[in-house]
Amino acid sequence: MAGIEDILANLPIGDIAAKLGVDPATATQAIKEGGATILGGLHRNAESEDGAAAIQQALKKHDTDIDVSNVDEADGQKILGHIFGSDKQVVEQKLTEDKATAGIDFGKLLPILAPIIMNILAKQSSGSAPATAGAESSGGGIGDIIGGLLGGLTGGGNSSSSAGGIDLGGLLSGLGGLFGGKK
């Protein structure tokens, strides 16, 4: 299973910190929280056959190398819309209000982070990065990969884990408009 250091090693923390105007330590904490929230939403979607199929289809569009300088933030907004639906702004606001990541506007971070996470998932699902092994989940292969990455970010293995004080289970419960949900 990919560990937190493996995940963070794939993310350009210094570039993200510079783009957001914060120090790397604050950016790292924000990436952990934002990444866990995005992965938690994806994991919830991967629990259904339709959701897993929609994620697999979306990953085909995100298999080319990207970096912070060429991240398509409009695409990031679309990804977040598919993951969180009409609750996207609520999620961004709850994350922004967290005291552990003071100074981070998650409305700016998440659209940068979403395409990067999709790129990491695309590489892992295609086998060009080490795939996570282990637990079976109802979402199958992509659900296992997402769950492994989510576990690496939260230190656990499920979407109700907490990352930096954010209750991911509470934050993600009741969110509609997820992949395979509303169009």
mmCIF file with all atom_site columns, C-alpha atoms in Angstrom, residues 19-93:
data_model
loop_
_atom_site.group_PDB
_atom_site.id
_atom_site.type_symbol
_atom_site.label_atom_id
_atom_site.label_alt_id
_atom_site.label_comp_id
_atom_site.label_asym_id
_atom_site.label_entity_id
_atom_site.label_seq_id
_atom_site.pdbx_PDB_ins_code
_atom_site.Cartn_x
_atom_site.Cartn_y
_atom_site.Cartn_z
_atom_site.occupancy
_atom_site.B_iso_or_equiv
_atom_site.pdbx_formal_charge
_atom_site.auth_seq_id
_atom_site.auth_comp_id
_atom_site.auth_asym_id
_atom_site.auth_atom_id
_atom_site.pdbx_PDB_model_num
ATOM 1  C CA . LYS A 1 19 ? 1.200   29.254 -5.834  1.00 0.00 ? 19 LYS A CA 1
ATOM 2  C CA . LEU A 1 20 ? -0.850  29.637 -2.638  1.00 0.00 ? 20 LEU A CA 1
ATOM 3  C CA . GLY A 1 21 ? 1.626   31.989 -0.943  1.00 0.00 ? 21 GLY A CA 1
ATOM 4  C CA . VAL A 1 22 ? 2.171   29.806 2.135   1.00 0.00 ? 22 VAL A CA 1
ATOM 5  C CA . ASP A 1 23 ? 5.080   27.876 3.610   1.00 0.00 ? 23 ASP A CA 1
ATOM 6  C CA . PRO A 1 24 ? 5.636   24.221 2.617   1.00 0.00 ? 24 PRO A CA 1
ATOM 7  C CA . ALA A 1 25 ? 4.588   22.892 6.052   1.00 0.00 ? 25 ALA A CA 1
ATOM 8  C CA . THR A 1 26 ? 1.201   24.629 5.816   1.00 0.00 ? 26 THR A CA 1
ATOM 9  C CA . ALA A 1 27 ? 0.848   23.470 2.212   1.00 0.00 ? 27 ALA A CA 1
ATOM 10 C CA . THR A 1 28 ? 1.666   19.883 3.237   1.00 0.00 ? 28 THR A CA 1
ATOM 11 C CA . GLN A 1 29 ? -1.044  19.886 5.923   1.00 0.00 ? 29 GLN A CA 1
ATOM 12 C CA . ALA A 1 30 ? -3.544  21.438 3.503   1.00 0.00 ? 30 ALA A CA 1
ATOM 13 C CA . ILE A 1 31 ? -2.656  18.881 0.812   1.00 0.00 ? 31 ILE A CA 1
ATOM 14 C CA . LYS A 1 32 ? -3.215  16.061 3.310   1.00 0.00 ? 32 LYS A CA 1
ATOM 15 C CA . GLU A 1 33 ? -6.626  17.432 4.267   1.00 0.00 ? 33 GLU A CA 1
ATOM 16 C CA . GLY A 1 34 ? -7.675  18.400 0.751   1.00 0.00 ? 34 GLY A CA 1
ATOM 17 C CA . GLY A 1 35 ? -6.323  15.186 -0.747  1.00 0.00 ? 35 GLY A CA 1
ATOM 18 C CA . ALA A 1 36 ? -8.057  13.037 1.869   1.00 0.00 ? 36 ALA A CA 1
ATOM 19 C CA . THR A 1 37 ? -11.323 14.865 1.223   1.00 0.00 ? 37 THR A CA 1
ATOM 20 C CA . ILE A 1 38 ? -11.070 14.408 -2.558  1.00 0.00 ? 38 ILE A CA 1
ATOM 21 C CA . LEU A 1 39 ? -10.077 10.755 -2.187  1.00 0.00 ? 39 LEU A CA 1
ATOM 22 C CA . GLY A 1 40 ? -12.868 10.215 0.352   1.00 0.00 ? 40 GLY A CA 1
ATOM 23 C CA . GLY A 1 41 ? -15.406 11.531 -2.151  1.00 0.00 ? 41 GLY A CA 1
ATOM 24 C CA . LEU A 1 42 ? -13.943 9.380  -4.920  1.00 0.00 ? 42 LEU A CA 1
ATOM 25 C CA . HIS A 1 43 ? -13.936 6.348  -2.629  1.00 0.00 ? 43 HIS A CA 1
ATOM 26 C CA . ARG A 1 44 ? -17.625 6.837  -1.856  1.00 0.00 ? 44 ARG A CA 1
ATOM 27 C CA . ASN A 1 45 ? -18.323 6.979  -5.581  1.00 0.00 ? 45 ASN A CA 1
ATOM 28 C CA . ALA A 1 46 ? -16.258 3.857  -6.274  1.00 0.00 ? 46 ALA A CA 1
ATOM 29 C CA . GLU A 1 47 ? -18.514 1.884  -3.927  1.00 0.00 ? 47 GLU A CA 1
ATOM 30 C CA . SER A 1 48 ? -21.111 1.595  -6.715  1.00 0.00 ? 48 SER A CA 1
ATOM 31 C CA . GLU A 1 49 ? -20.546 -0.092 -10.076 1.00 0.00 ? 49 GLU A CA 1
ATOM 32 C CA . ASP A 1 50 ? -21.685 3.013  -11.964 1.00 0.00 ? 50 ASP A CA 1
ATOM 33 C CA . GLY A 1 51 ? -19.502 5.274  -9.861  1.00 0.00 ? 51 GLY A CA 1
ATOM 34 C CA . ALA A 1 52 ? -16.435 3.062  -10.282 1.00 0.00 ? 52 ALA A CA 1
ATOM 35 C CA . ALA A 1 53 ? -17.013 2.905  -14.048 1.00 0.00 ? 53 ALA A CA 1
ATOM 36 C CA . ALA A 1 54 ? -17.377 6.699  -14.238 1.00 0.00 ? 54 ALA A CA 1
ATOM 37 C CA . ILE A 1 55 ? -14.132 7.176  -12.306 1.00 0.00 ? 55 ILE A CA 1
ATOM 38 C CA . GLN A 1 56 ? -12.306 4.698  -14.569 1.00 0.00 ? 56 GLN A CA 1
ATOM 39 C CA . GLN A 1 57 ? -13.579 6.618  -17.613 1.00 0.00 ? 57 GLN A CA 1
ATOM 40 C CA . ALA A 1 58 ? -12.447 9.927  -16.114 1.00 0.00 ? 58 ALA A CA 1
ATOM 41 C CA . LEU A 1 59 ? -9.000  8.526  -15.338 1.00 0.00 ? 59 LEU A CA 1
ATOM 42 C CA . LYS A 1 60 ? -8.409  7.878  -19.047 1.00 0.00 ? 60 LYS A CA 1
ATOM 43 C CA . LYS A 1 61 ? -8.433  11.671 -19.528 1.00 0.00 ? 61 LYS A CA 1
ATOM 44 C CA . HIS A 1 62 ? -5.849  12.230 -16.782 1.00 0.00 ? 62 HIS A CA 1
ATOM 45 C CA . ASP A 1 63 ? -3.018  9.852  -17.644 1.00 0.00 ? 63 ASP A CA 1
ATOM 46 C CA . THR A 1 64 ? -0.556  12.404 -19.031 1.00 0.00 ? 64 THR A CA 1
ATOM 47 C CA . ASP A 1 65 ? 2.119   13.984 -16.843 1.00 0.00 ? 65 ASP A CA 1
ATOM 48 C CA . ILE A 1 66 ? 1.161   17.262 -15.240 1.00 0.00 ? 66 ILE A CA 1
ATOM 49 C CA . ASP A 1 67 ? 2.701   19.734 -12.845 1.00 0.00 ? 67 ASP A CA 1
ATOM 50 C CA . VAL A 1 68 ? 1.420   22.767 -11.005 1.00 0.00 ? 68 VAL A CA 1
ATOM 51 C CA . SER A 1 69 ? 2.374   25.093 -13.851 1.00 0.00 ? 69 SER A CA 1
ATOM 52 C CA . ASN A 1 70 ? 0.153   23.266 -16.337 1.00 0.00 ? 70 ASN A CA 1
ATOM 53 C CA . VAL A 1 71 ? -2.704  22.089 -14.132 1.00 0.00 ? 71 VAL A CA 1
ATOM 54 C CA . ASP A 1 72 ? -6.036  22.841 -15.786 1.00 0.00 ? 72 ASP A CA 1
ATOM 55 C CA . GLU A 1 73 ? -7.883  24.447 -12.870 1.00 0.00 ? 73 GLU A CA 1
ATOM 56 C CA . ALA A 1 74 ? -11.126 24.587 -14.900 1.00 0.00 ? 74 ALA A CA 1
ATOM 57 C CA . ASP A 1 75 ? -10.849 20.792 -15.227 1.00 0.00 ? 75 ASP A CA 1
ATOM 58 C CA . GLY A 1 76 ? -10.180 20.673 -11.478 1.00 0.00 ? 76 GLY A CA 1
ATOM 59 C CA . GLN A 1 77 ? -13.431 22.540 -10.866 1.00 0.00 ? 77 GLN A CA 1
ATOM 60 C CA . LYS A 1 78 ? -15.280 20.011 -13.057 1.00 0.00 ? 78 LYS A CA 1
ATOM 61 C CA . ILE A 1 79 ? -13.714 17.101 -11.181 1.00 0.00 ? 79 ILE A CA 1
ATOM 62 C CA . LEU A 1 80 ? -14.767 18.619 -7.853  1.00 0.00 ? 80 LEU A CA 1
ATOM 63 C CA . GLY A 1 81 ? -18.262 19.175 -9.219  1.00 0.00 ? 81 GLY A CA 1
ATOM 64 C CA . HIS A 1 82 ? -18.500 15.485 -10.110 1.00 0.00 ? 82 HIS A CA 1
ATOM 65 C CA . ILE A 1 83 ? -17.153 14.428 -6.719  1.00 0.00 ? 83 ILE A CA 1
ATOM 66 C CA . PHE A 1 84 ? -19.098 16.783 -4.445  1.00 0.00 ? 84 PHE A CA 1
ATOM 67 C CA . GLY A 1 85 ? -21.964 18.044 -6.619  1.00 0.00 ? 85 GLY A CA 1
ATOM 68 C CA . SER A 1 86 ? -23.803 21.021 -5.234  1.00 0.00 ? 86 SER A CA 1
ATOM 69 C CA . ASP A 1 87 ? -21.929 20.642 -1.920  1.00 0.00 ? 87 ASP A CA 1
ATOM 70 C CA . LYS A 1 88 ? -18.570 21.620 -3.451  1.00 0.00 ? 88 LYS A CA 1
ATOM 71 C CA . GLN A 1 89 ? -18.589 25.110 -1.916  1.00 0.00 ? 89 GLN A CA 1
ATOM 72 C CA . VAL A 1 90 ? -19.659 23.757 1.478   1.00 0.00 ? 90 VAL A CA 1
ATOM 73 C CA . VAL A 1 91 ? -16.716 21.335 1.435   1.00 0.00 ? 91 VAL A CA 1
ATOM 74 C CA . GLU A 1 92 ? -14.285 24.117 0.431   1.00 0.00 ? 92 GLU A CA 1
ATOM 75 C CA . GLN A 1 93 ? -15.637 26.395 3.147   1.00 0.00 ? 93 GLN A CA 1
#
